[in-house]
XYZ file of C-alpha atoms in Angstrom:
701
model
C 0.120 -0.153 -0.018
C 1.338 3.367 -1.039
C 1.796 6.217 1.576
C -0.616 8.920 1.427
C 0.332 12.637 0.397
C -0.441 13.554 4.130
C 1.947 10.737 5.143
C 4.559 11.834 2.660
C 4.487 15.458 4.323
C 5.052 13.933 7.744
C 7.913 12.035 6.703
C 9.485 14.934 4.659
C 8.943 17.273 8.103
C 10.221 14.625 10.303
C 13.440 14.315 8.025
C 14.023 17.808 8.046
C 13.889 18.469 11.754
C 16.101 15.563 12.299
C 18.647 16.777 9.851
C 18.731 20.299 11.684
C 21.984 20.969 13.379
C 22.006 24.126 14.268
C 18.960 23.773 16.733
C 17.911 21.485 19.144
C 14.709 20.359 18.258
C 12.677 17.642 19.865
C 9.367 16.654 21.520
C 8.146 16.126 25.217
C 4.968 14.567 26.394
C 2.754 16.477 28.535
C 4.773 15.712 31.765
C 7.860 16.817 30.111
C 9.684 13.404 29.096
C 11.634 13.672 25.942
C 9.805 11.862 23.089
C 12.380 12.155 20.092
C 15.702 13.898 19.556
C 17.249 15.481 16.482
C 20.878 15.980 15.490
C 21.148 19.394 16.497
C 20.115 18.608 20.059
C 22.716 15.720 20.009
C 25.084 18.485 19.040
C 24.094 21.025 21.409
C 23.595 19.016 24.510
C 25.889 16.053 24.239
C 23.427 13.243 24.515
C 22.403 10.669 21.970
C 18.637 9.856 21.211
C 18.907 6.282 22.959
C 20.482 8.271 26.158
C 18.194 11.042 26.395
C 14.522 9.329 24.975
C 12.535 8.614 27.712
C 14.320 10.960 30.225
C 12.520 14.223 31.732
C 13.823 17.398 30.322
C 14.705 18.847 33.769
C 17.794 17.569 33.688
C 19.141 20.194 31.345
C 18.668 22.844 34.033
C 20.850 23.691 36.907
C 20.205 22.158 40.312
C 19.316 25.635 41.190
C 16.854 26.472 38.252
C 15.257 22.959 39.466
C 14.981 23.822 42.829
C 13.005 27.085 41.852
C 10.573 24.896 39.800
C 11.712 26.521 36.467
C 11.206 23.343 34.245
C 7.500 23.082 35.281
C 6.904 26.515 35.112
C 7.924 26.658 31.510
C 5.683 23.719 30.842
C 2.800 25.208 32.340
C 3.181 28.499 30.547
C 3.270 27.081 27.140
C 0.167 24.847 27.906
C -1.906 27.826 29.466
C -0.733 30.510 26.843
C 0.467 28.399 23.876
C 4.143 29.549 24.074
C 6.892 29.873 26.540
C 9.959 31.828 25.444
C 13.195 32.673 27.640
C 16.769 32.466 28.033
C 18.932 31.208 30.608
C 21.953 28.558 31.475
C 21.673 24.921 30.617
C 23.619 21.977 31.064
C 25.057 19.529 28.558
C 25.607 15.691 29.401
C 29.514 16.587 30.409
C 28.458 19.006 32.824
C 29.267 22.207 31.132
C 27.136 25.128 30.887
C 25.731 27.076 27.781
C 23.322 29.903 27.594
C 20.645 28.868 25.659
C 17.496 30.662 23.933
C 14.367 28.407 24.692
C 11.050 27.885 22.898
C 8.420 25.841 24.159
C 5.261 25.399 21.979
C 2.006 23.491 22.962
C 0.874 20.788 20.403
C -2.583 19.838 19.784
C -4.043 17.105 17.445
C -6.481 17.637 14.621
C -9.200 17.541 17.148
C -7.654 19.948 19.347
C -6.528 17.936 22.055
C -3.141 18.605 24.004
C -0.776 16.009 23.197
C 2.591 17.393 24.283
C 5.157 20.335 23.524
C 7.676 20.990 20.784
C 10.821 22.358 22.312
C 13.480 24.185 20.136
C 16.827 25.296 21.812
C 19.380 27.638 20.303
C 22.991 27.876 22.040
C 23.744 31.481 22.505
C 26.613 31.374 24.431
C 28.914 33.388 22.160
C 26.124 36.181 21.337
C 25.679 36.306 25.121
C 29.536 36.884 25.746
C 29.774 39.475 22.995
C 26.303 41.175 24.477
C 27.875 41.129 27.948
C 31.162 42.667 26.436
C 29.160 45.233 24.741
C 27.188 45.982 27.694
C 30.618 46.328 29.743
C 31.871 48.561 27.131
C 28.624 50.808 27.139
C 28.633 51.149 30.870
C 32.384 52.017 30.801
C 31.673 54.489 28.285
C 28.892 55.969 29.985
C 30.998 56.197 33.391
C 33.878 57.849 31.136
C 31.400 60.142 29.766
C 29.502 60.974 33.142
C 33.173 61.933 34.575
C 35.008 63.479 31.733
C 36.401 66.994 32.806
C 35.174 68.140 29.243
C 31.618 68.364 28.151
C 31.293 66.022 25.038
C 28.463 66.742 22.294
C 27.920 64.542 19.077
C 26.429 66.447 16.401
C 24.786 65.139 13.385
C 24.929 66.320 9.860
C 21.927 68.593 10.485
C 23.476 70.332 13.274
C 21.429 68.600 15.975
C 22.461 67.327 18.909
C 22.871 63.587 19.014
C 24.303 62.810 22.269
C 25.902 64.840 25.438
C 27.008 63.739 28.670
C 26.429 64.960 32.158
C 29.571 67.360 32.196
C 28.104 69.122 28.901
C 24.919 69.878 30.956
C 26.966 71.287 33.662
C 29.194 73.406 31.676
C 26.252 75.080 29.783
C 24.161 75.187 33.307
C 21.562 73.352 31.627
C 19.753 71.089 34.248
C 20.098 67.162 33.823
C 16.533 66.656 33.402
C 16.354 68.788 30.023
C 17.863 66.630 27.372
C 20.125 68.202 24.655
C 19.879 65.621 22.356
C 17.233 66.447 19.268
C 17.783 70.189 19.591
C 20.159 72.113 17.328
C 23.442 73.281 18.842
C 22.812 76.604 17.845
C 19.691 76.788 19.940
C 21.563 75.241 22.693
C 24.591 77.425 22.828
C 22.444 80.737 22.139
C 20.188 79.762 25.265
C 22.965 78.826 27.468
C 25.561 81.437 26.572
C 24.780 83.884 23.805
C 23.714 83.938 20.167
C 26.894 85.672 19.406
C 28.817 82.543 20.811
C 26.605 80.244 19.100
C 27.113 81.962 15.585
C 31.091 81.775 16.058
C 30.904 78.124 17.138
C 29.007 77.461 13.755
C 31.279 79.630 11.837
C 34.439 78.317 13.039
C 33.646 74.574 14.003
C 30.845 73.004 11.881
C 32.743 73.271 8.690
C 31.707 70.656 5.945
C 35.375 70.672 4.680
C 37.029 70.316 8.299
C 40.275 68.331 7.951
C 39.315 64.945 9.521
C 42.941 64.909 11.058
C 43.170 68.433 12.194
C 40.350 69.514 15.009
C 38.926 73.094 14.815
C 40.063 74.672 18.399
C 38.732 78.082 19.555
C 37.749 79.602 22.761
C 34.464 81.463 23.731
C 34.264 83.972 26.319
C 31.089 84.697 28.133
C 30.803 87.051 30.769
C 33.447 85.983 33.190
C 33.918 82.549 31.809
C 36.268 80.989 28.984
C 35.340 77.799 27.142
C 37.820 75.902 25.295
C 36.350 74.190 22.312
C 37.545 71.504 20.039
C 35.669 69.769 17.147
C 36.592 66.958 15.006
C 34.566 66.014 11.788
C 33.491 62.449 11.479
C 34.094 60.622 8.358
C 30.712 59.131 8.696
C 29.034 62.472 8.700
C 28.536 64.971 11.515
C 31.126 66.153 14.296
C 32.174 65.524 17.873
C 33.024 68.725 19.986
C 34.490 68.921 23.461
C 33.635 72.017 25.890
C 36.035 72.414 28.559
C 35.701 75.174 31.422
C 39.136 76.778 31.364
C 38.432 80.116 33.311
C 40.572 79.309 36.321
C 43.473 77.667 34.155
C 43.579 81.001 32.311
C 43.460 83.139 35.206
C 45.974 81.100 36.701
C 48.229 80.999 33.436
C 47.920 84.902 33.444
C 48.984 85.100 37.307
C 52.184 83.061 36.567
C 52.695 85.348 33.423
C 52.275 88.437 35.176
C 54.729 87.176 38.124
C 57.090 86.363 35.423
C 56.844 89.774 33.977
C 57.044 91.756 37.365
C 58.920 92.378 40.382
C 56.900 90.807 43.347
C 58.041 93.219 46.087
C 57.202 96.692 43.973
C 54.823 95.443 41.614
C 56.914 96.988 38.751
C 58.059 95.523 35.611
C 61.202 93.293 35.870
C 64.267 93.618 33.715
C 62.900 90.803 31.211
C 59.838 92.914 30.600
C 61.742 96.003 30.400
C 63.913 94.620 27.787
C 60.989 93.391 25.954
C 59.175 96.784 25.937
C 62.204 98.520 25.001
C 62.731 96.296 21.852
C 59.175 96.847 20.799
C 59.569 100.537 21.662
C 62.527 101.025 19.338
C 61.290 98.688 16.696
C 57.789 100.941 16.464
C 57.598 103.491 13.804
C 56.026 106.112 16.232
C 58.468 109.277 14.814
C 59.542 109.848 18.798
C 62.626 109.035 20.474
C 62.790 107.332 23.890
C 65.186 107.589 26.800
C 66.364 105.115 29.407
C 67.085 106.517 32.927
C 69.255 104.214 35.135
C 68.337 104.883 38.982
C 70.757 103.787 41.672
C 69.548 104.659 45.360
C 72.028 106.108 47.286
C 73.015 105.018 51.006
C 70.360 102.086 50.631
C 72.705 99.310 51.727
C 73.617 100.984 55.190
C 69.815 101.285 56.067
C 69.068 97.890 55.052
C 72.234 96.522 56.963
C 71.013 98.679 60.034
C 67.401 98.459 60.189
C 66.743 95.143 58.781
C 65.304 93.830 55.343
C 61.737 94.283 56.389
C 62.664 98.434 56.542
C 64.473 98.024 53.213
C 61.747 96.339 51.605
C 58.953 98.865 52.586
C 61.483 101.450 51.680
C 61.960 100.031 47.973
C 57.977 99.704 47.705
C 57.791 103.740 48.874
C 60.557 104.536 46.286
C 58.367 102.551 43.708
C 55.453 104.656 44.414
C 57.203 107.722 44.372
C 58.535 106.858 40.725
C 55.300 106.109 39.814
C 53.651 109.446 40.615
C 56.501 111.199 38.542
C 55.999 109.546 35.124
C 53.348 109.718 32.626
C 51.066 106.560 31.845
C 52.958 106.038 28.628
C 56.271 105.613 30.628
C 57.543 102.145 31.981
C 59.060 101.687 35.319
C 61.103 98.583 36.133
C 63.096 97.177 38.978
C 66.310 95.610 37.977
C 67.056 94.182 41.293
C 68.485 95.376 44.735
C 68.259 99.178 44.574
C 68.206 99.477 41.021
C 65.493 100.906 38.793
C 65.098 101.833 35.424
C 62.563 104.308 33.625
C 61.862 104.353 29.659
C 60.397 107.613 28.738
C 58.086 107.535 25.614
C 58.826 109.666 23.822
C 61.525 111.651 25.391
C 62.115 115.243 24.718
C 65.990 115.638 24.935
C 65.679 119.221 26.164
C 63.293 117.987 29.294
C 65.472 115.085 30.280
C 67.671 116.956 32.438
C 64.429 118.483 34.202
C 62.553 115.100 34.497
C 65.848 113.576 35.895
C 65.883 116.179 38.545
C 62.307 115.593 39.335
C 63.271 112.094 40.227
C 66.087 113.160 42.399
C 63.781 115.607 44.341
C 61.174 113.004 44.748
C 63.453 110.467 45.954
C 65.449 112.854 48.162
C 62.329 113.806 50.307
C 62.454 112.387 53.834
C 60.928 109.058 54.387
C 58.921 107.521 57.290
C 59.230 103.806 57.467
C 58.056 101.959 60.411
C 58.370 105.391 62.510
C 61.677 105.612 61.386
C 63.075 108.695 59.624
C 64.880 107.941 56.656
C 66.675 109.861 53.963
C 68.451 108.505 50.971
C 69.534 109.739 47.486
C 69.827 108.740 44.156
C 72.178 108.614 41.169
C 70.876 108.622 37.466
C 72.199 107.618 34.538
C 70.377 108.865 31.247
C 70.727 107.332 27.770
C 68.801 108.878 24.838
C 68.272 106.871 21.667
C 69.395 107.883 18.563
C 66.550 108.729 15.737
C 67.107 105.391 14.010
C 68.845 102.135 14.265
C 69.503 101.676 18.140
C 69.985 98.303 19.806
C 68.018 97.919 22.874
C 71.117 96.175 24.757
C 73.416 99.053 23.691
C 70.910 101.809 24.961
C 70.755 99.852 28.531
C 74.543 99.630 28.416
C 74.938 103.483 27.653
C 72.591 104.102 30.457
C 74.459 101.918 32.930
C 77.654 103.645 32.154
C 76.148 106.979 32.459
C 75.004 105.915 36.237
C 78.474 104.776 36.826
C 79.723 108.190 36.001
C 77.274 109.894 37.973
C 77.875 107.736 41.087
C 81.612 108.344 40.279
C 81.224 112.159 40.293
C 79.773 112.179 43.948
C 76.322 110.558 43.657
C 72.874 112.282 44.280
C 73.072 113.557 40.830
C 72.386 112.536 37.110
C 74.951 112.157 34.210
C 74.066 111.880 30.503
C 75.850 109.185 28.441
C 78.789 110.390 26.481
C 80.305 108.269 23.862
C 83.679 108.787 25.710
C 81.995 106.540 28.553
C 82.114 103.791 26.161
C 85.672 104.211 25.607
C 86.416 104.263 29.360
C 84.220 101.355 29.718
C 86.240 99.467 27.030
C 89.663 100.398 28.885
C 88.290 99.385 32.096
C 87.449 95.872 30.460
C 91.018 95.606 29.369
C 92.338 96.535 32.613
C 90.312 93.864 34.113
C 91.610 91.324 31.633
C 95.233 92.641 32.466
C 94.722 92.302 36.148
C 93.364 88.622 35.607
C 96.785 87.937 33.827
C 98.650 89.622 36.309
C 96.957 87.540 39.228
C 97.701 84.165 37.145
C 101.502 85.324 36.278
C 102.190 86.809 39.935
C 103.018 90.041 38.188
C 102.744 92.163 41.487
C 105.322 93.199 43.826
C 105.646 94.835 47.436
C 107.330 98.188 48.215
C 107.931 98.914 51.986
C 107.589 102.417 53.371
C 109.375 102.703 56.722
C 107.451 104.378 60.067
C 109.522 105.869 62.373
C 109.359 107.155 65.949
C 108.971 110.989 65.760
C 111.482 111.636 68.661
C 114.316 109.182 67.897
C 113.972 108.741 64.369
C 114.230 104.707 65.055
C 112.492 102.601 62.389
C 109.675 100.656 64.184
C 108.010 98.822 61.182
C 107.227 99.117 57.622
C 103.977 99.440 55.714
C 103.599 97.066 52.698
C 102.236 98.746 49.712
C 101.154 96.995 46.442
C 102.670 97.614 43.080
C 102.158 96.685 39.539
C 104.043 97.068 36.415
C 102.176 96.213 33.515
C 103.708 93.874 30.719
C 104.376 97.237 28.430
C 106.488 98.542 31.325
C 104.127 101.082 32.751
C 103.770 101.435 36.375
C 100.126 101.969 37.369
C 99.290 103.280 40.574
C 97.263 101.351 43.448
C 94.638 104.050 43.284
C 93.864 103.191 39.406
C 93.730 99.450 39.413
C 92.758 98.632 43.078
C 89.248 99.791 42.622
C 88.919 97.742 39.357
C 90.433 94.653 41.257
C 87.742 95.035 43.805
C 84.881 95.077 41.636
C 86.332 92.133 39.681
C 86.501 90.107 42.614
C 90.123 89.880 42.502
C 91.056 91.398 45.831
C 90.402 88.332 48.445
C 93.076 86.442 45.963
C 95.698 89.441 45.854
C 94.936 90.322 49.247
C 95.831 86.925 50.542
C 99.404 87.079 48.393
C 100.034 90.317 49.799
C 99.445 89.068 53.354
C 101.745 85.779 52.599
C 104.678 87.823 50.988
C 104.791 90.813 53.548
C 104.757 88.304 56.441
C 107.433 86.094 54.481
C 109.687 89.075 54.266
C 108.800 90.548 57.930
C 109.941 87.321 59.460
C 113.306 88.206 58.250
C 113.644 91.628 59.833
C 114.919 92.253 63.187
C 112.444 91.801 65.998
C 110.256 93.750 67.050
C 110.033 95.592 63.593
C 106.154 95.398 62.521
C 104.733 95.234 58.865
C 101.447 97.033 58.134
C 99.215 95.469 55.410
C 96.282 97.233 54.045
C 92.869 95.314 53.619
C 90.357 96.243 51.142
C 86.412 96.113 51.839
C 85.830 93.017 49.698
C 88.472 91.131 51.985
C 86.172 92.267 55.090
C 83.312 90.805 53.667
C 84.515 87.157 53.610
C 85.018 84.772 56.337
C 88.179 83.343 54.376
C 90.080 86.638 55.091
C 90.768 84.840 58.650
C 91.891 81.976 57.191
C 94.172 84.005 54.931
C 95.678 85.773 57.837
C 96.369 82.586 59.887
C 97.873 80.962 56.823
C 100.367 83.899 56.218
C 101.577 83.820 59.735
C 101.775 79.969 60.111
C 103.762 79.828 56.986
C 106.129 82.645 57.728
C 106.353 81.893 61.308
C 105.786 85.793 62.151
C 104.353 86.451 65.621
C 101.091 87.772 65.304
C 102.007 91.043 67.330
C 104.358 91.939 64.456
C 101.409 92.075 61.878
C 99.431 95.163 61.610
C 96.027 95.042 59.658
C 95.253 98.624 58.113
C 91.444 99.401 57.770
C 89.448 102.271 56.696
C 86.041 102.915 58.266
C 84.508 103.214 54.776
C 85.420 99.691 54.272
C 84.108 98.221 57.545
C 80.511 100.042 57.100
C 79.704 97.882 54.004
C 79.073 95.090 56.286
C 79.849 96.327 60.166
C 78.689 93.148 61.932
C 80.725 90.823 59.957
C 83.497 92.976 59.711
C 83.264 93.760 63.700
C 83.365 89.888 64.421
C 86.465 89.132 61.678
C 88.458 92.006 63.655
C 87.912 90.802 66.733
C 88.992 87.334 66.102
C 91.927 88.823 64.496
C 92.600 90.802 67.578
C 92.408 87.747 69.484
C 94.947 85.965 67.619
C 97.347 89.033 68.775
C 97.240 90.902 65.298
C 97.462 94.610 65.422
C 94.436 96.574 63.832
C 95.141 100.151 62.729
C 92.407 102.635 61.596
C 93.692 104.484 58.262
C 92.742 107.988 57.116
C 91.387 108.983 60.431
C 89.666 112.372 60.199
C 87.924 111.805 57.012
C 84.779 109.762 56.071
C 82.565 109.146 58.932
C 85.305 109.022 61.780
C 82.683 108.588 64.494
C 83.683 108.081 67.801
C 81.223 105.068 68.527
C 83.589 103.260 65.795
C 86.674 103.819 67.487
C 85.039 102.844 70.799
C 83.532 99.665 69.340
C 86.216 98.167 67.051
C 89.139 96.531 68.475
C 91.646 99.160 67.482
C 95.380 99.285 68.572
C 96.568 102.375 66.066
C 94.890 105.197 64.737
C 96.658 106.916 61.463
C 96.012 110.707 60.945
C 95.347 111.492 57.448
C 97.847 113.244 55.472
C 95.304 116.349 54.594
C 95.586 117.236 58.132
C 99.421 116.832 58.395
C 100.288 118.526 55.423
C 98.249 121.767 56.868
C 100.344 121.799 60.090
C 102.720 124.799 59.285
C 99.846 126.775 57.748
C 96.471 125.930 58.993
C 95.715 126.520 62.697
C 92.665 124.285 62.304
C 94.872 121.550 61.031
C 97.058 121.523 64.118
C 93.921 121.842 66.641
C 92.726 118.570 64.741
C 95.888 116.697 65.029
C 96.073 117.672 68.748
C 92.434 116.484 69.424
C 93.240 113.204 67.652
C 96.242 112.636 69.674
C 94.573 113.378 72.919
C 91.763 110.999 71.976
C 93.982 108.257 71.010
C 96.071 108.410 74.247
C 93.091 108.423 76.293
C 91.966 105.156 74.667
C 95.492 103.712 74.635
C 95.878 103.661 71.257
C 99.154 104.205 69.256
C 99.215 106.998 66.634
C 101.008 107.467 63.235
C 100.985 110.535 61.232
C 100.810 110.183 57.684
C 102.194 112.223 54.698
C 105.196 113.828 56.542
C 107.089 115.826 53.897
C 108.607 118.706 55.597
C 111.073 119.129 58.377
C 108.715 121.914 59.812
C 105.975 119.060 59.823
C 108.217 116.669 61.806
C 109.589 119.214 64.047
C 105.840 120.063 64.980
C 104.899 116.464 65.537
C 108.151 115.634 67.157
C 106.865 117.822 70.071
C 104.002 115.163 70.855
C 104.911 112.230 73.184
C 104.670 108.857 71.586
C 103.935 109.716 68.093
C 105.254 107.634 64.770
C 105.425 109.263 61.515
C 105.475 108.063 57.832
C 105.866 109.844 54.645
C 108.201 110.611 51.796
C 110.518 112.772 54.010
C 111.456 109.625 56.119
C 111.499 107.164 53.357
C 109.959 106.430 50.169
C 108.642 102.889 49.377
C 111.199 100.462 48.265
C 111.280 96.883 46.822
C 113.574 96.145 49.961
C 112.983 97.397 53.330
C 115.584 99.844 54.190
C 116.517 98.688 57.763
C 118.297 101.022 60.381
C 121.889 100.344 61.208
C 122.313 97.655 63.845
C 123.248 100.041 66.624
C 120.115 102.018 66.105
C 117.915 98.793 66.509
C 119.623 97.575 69.721
C 118.114 98.619 72.887
C 120.113 100.087 75.835
C 121.640 97.489 78.276
C 119.931 99.018 81.170
C 116.485 97.944 79.346
C 117.954 94.473 78.183
C 116.437 92.729 81.255
C 112.941 94.178 80.304
C 113.079 92.893 76.939
C 110.671 89.991 77.249
C 108.080 92.193 79.006
C 108.410 94.942 76.360
C 107.889 92.199 73.420
C 104.886 91.018 75.085
C 103.759 94.639 75.672
C 103.329 95.222 72.098
C 100.402 93.241 72.076
C 98.846 94.597 75.113
C 99.599 98.350 74.764
C 101.273 99.062 71.182
C 102.398 102.518 72.379
C 104.837 100.872 74.892
C 107.371 100.252 71.901
């Protein structure tokens, strides 16, 4: 008997189902027992038909799902509603799990009677893993966007907002409950900022031909806020823009830039800013000339050292205020450092520069009241006028500096205009400094010794070591010319140490108790190394300390009074004698004589030379002698050049003399004959007592 057409269809359908390998398709009885099994089911779950047919389908569920009643619940749902569909973990024969998409359909016969279920299962493990990975990525993206420091906005080709993060809402001050998506970016920016800002954004950022690899970057300023905007065009169409609020950053950058361009103490421009402005002024074709004034305060350092940096700083601020009041708004004032200032006058009238400089001097010379302290200072000013065309800013500043140096050399508290001859002098000074450096390296210096004699007896008691230098061209240069240059070049500590060593070595060969006097510069007294230089010179030569006399000037000591006082006290403790040179000139305060550990005072030659013709000079010399005696100090009168001067001075008890009349400086100390150096026999017994007394009371010699 041939099968009917319906039977053929059933057979073909059964064969089709059994041949499907991508899906597990099988029938369940009304109570969930597996009735048949296809190739796809075997592939998905690992069971053969012989192994699984007749088993309840709940074996595919995890123990937790079986305990929760999920298998039976799925069947009841399919029976009552016709279909059950869900996803979840299922078990294979080997116990491994896979993510399954499950569909259970209720099956009825032709008469409508319920006969069981058709169940289709698909392995979706890979799809679920991809979905989980994508979900995680999206969650991370949402988290990143929510925590971005910048506002992010995705804009489509129609200039409508597709996506905006929370920070975008915050920057534009739009509540989070008001979504930006769907609105045009122009409308969003117009409402949040301004129509002008919106139009600028459209013009500069939403360009159809914007380079895909080069973003558009600009800043939008709105009220007191600054937004930095960066936009990139997307290859698929549209743009992505980021908005960053850089208000605080710009404010901080501006503050840093301001500090880099200004002096923090006075709020004036600094040296770098002065140079920049001067360069721009000289380059500008304004038709007017400019001038630079260098201003250096007189007597500032003693005030700063005496009253402290707090007073010094307040004084500098007051100076800056007075300078501001004197210039016009077009002019520029700068503090170069320390007590140095500069002013650029633009434009500058050559005929009025002198009057302007005098106004500065008058303003700065007025008394100051700083922390209730009455203070007076002055100033020296150097003026350099720019030529009509072609001036280098560095050259103009150098010319002003040279003019300032000239004003200070002329006596301070005055102004001086630059003169081309100053440049020649500066060049000569530079050459001299270079020659001095070579002289130090080649040991070209020598010492000459001038005798110091007892006024009444004419006996030599010692010599003053005087520095001499003959240049390589054979020209002998006066110490008055090269010593100041050596001091400014920082060479005096090295030269001074050599002088000490050489003088002590020479004096060690002289008969006892002849002394050697060595002049000390201000730069030496500012260094603690000076004490070591003295100790080393004495140790290497073997000269007793009481036979070395250090000559200082009050002016040199005042540059750093406390340091110098400490150094001199330590020298005196060693036994070294200390003489105050040029007494009667400079400050010559009694407090100085009282405070510093002096053993001798040297009367300046200007008073000695007036002895035989000026009564005032005689009175001053006698007053100095009386003061020295009362303080137990030895006395030397310098510059004795006539017999009359010697005769007048010889009347004074215990006075020593020095000058050309008594002996010129010579390369070798001219010693007295042995007979004059020997002490009388009746004093021989007191020899040791006398030598010890040189240290305690120098006048006893």
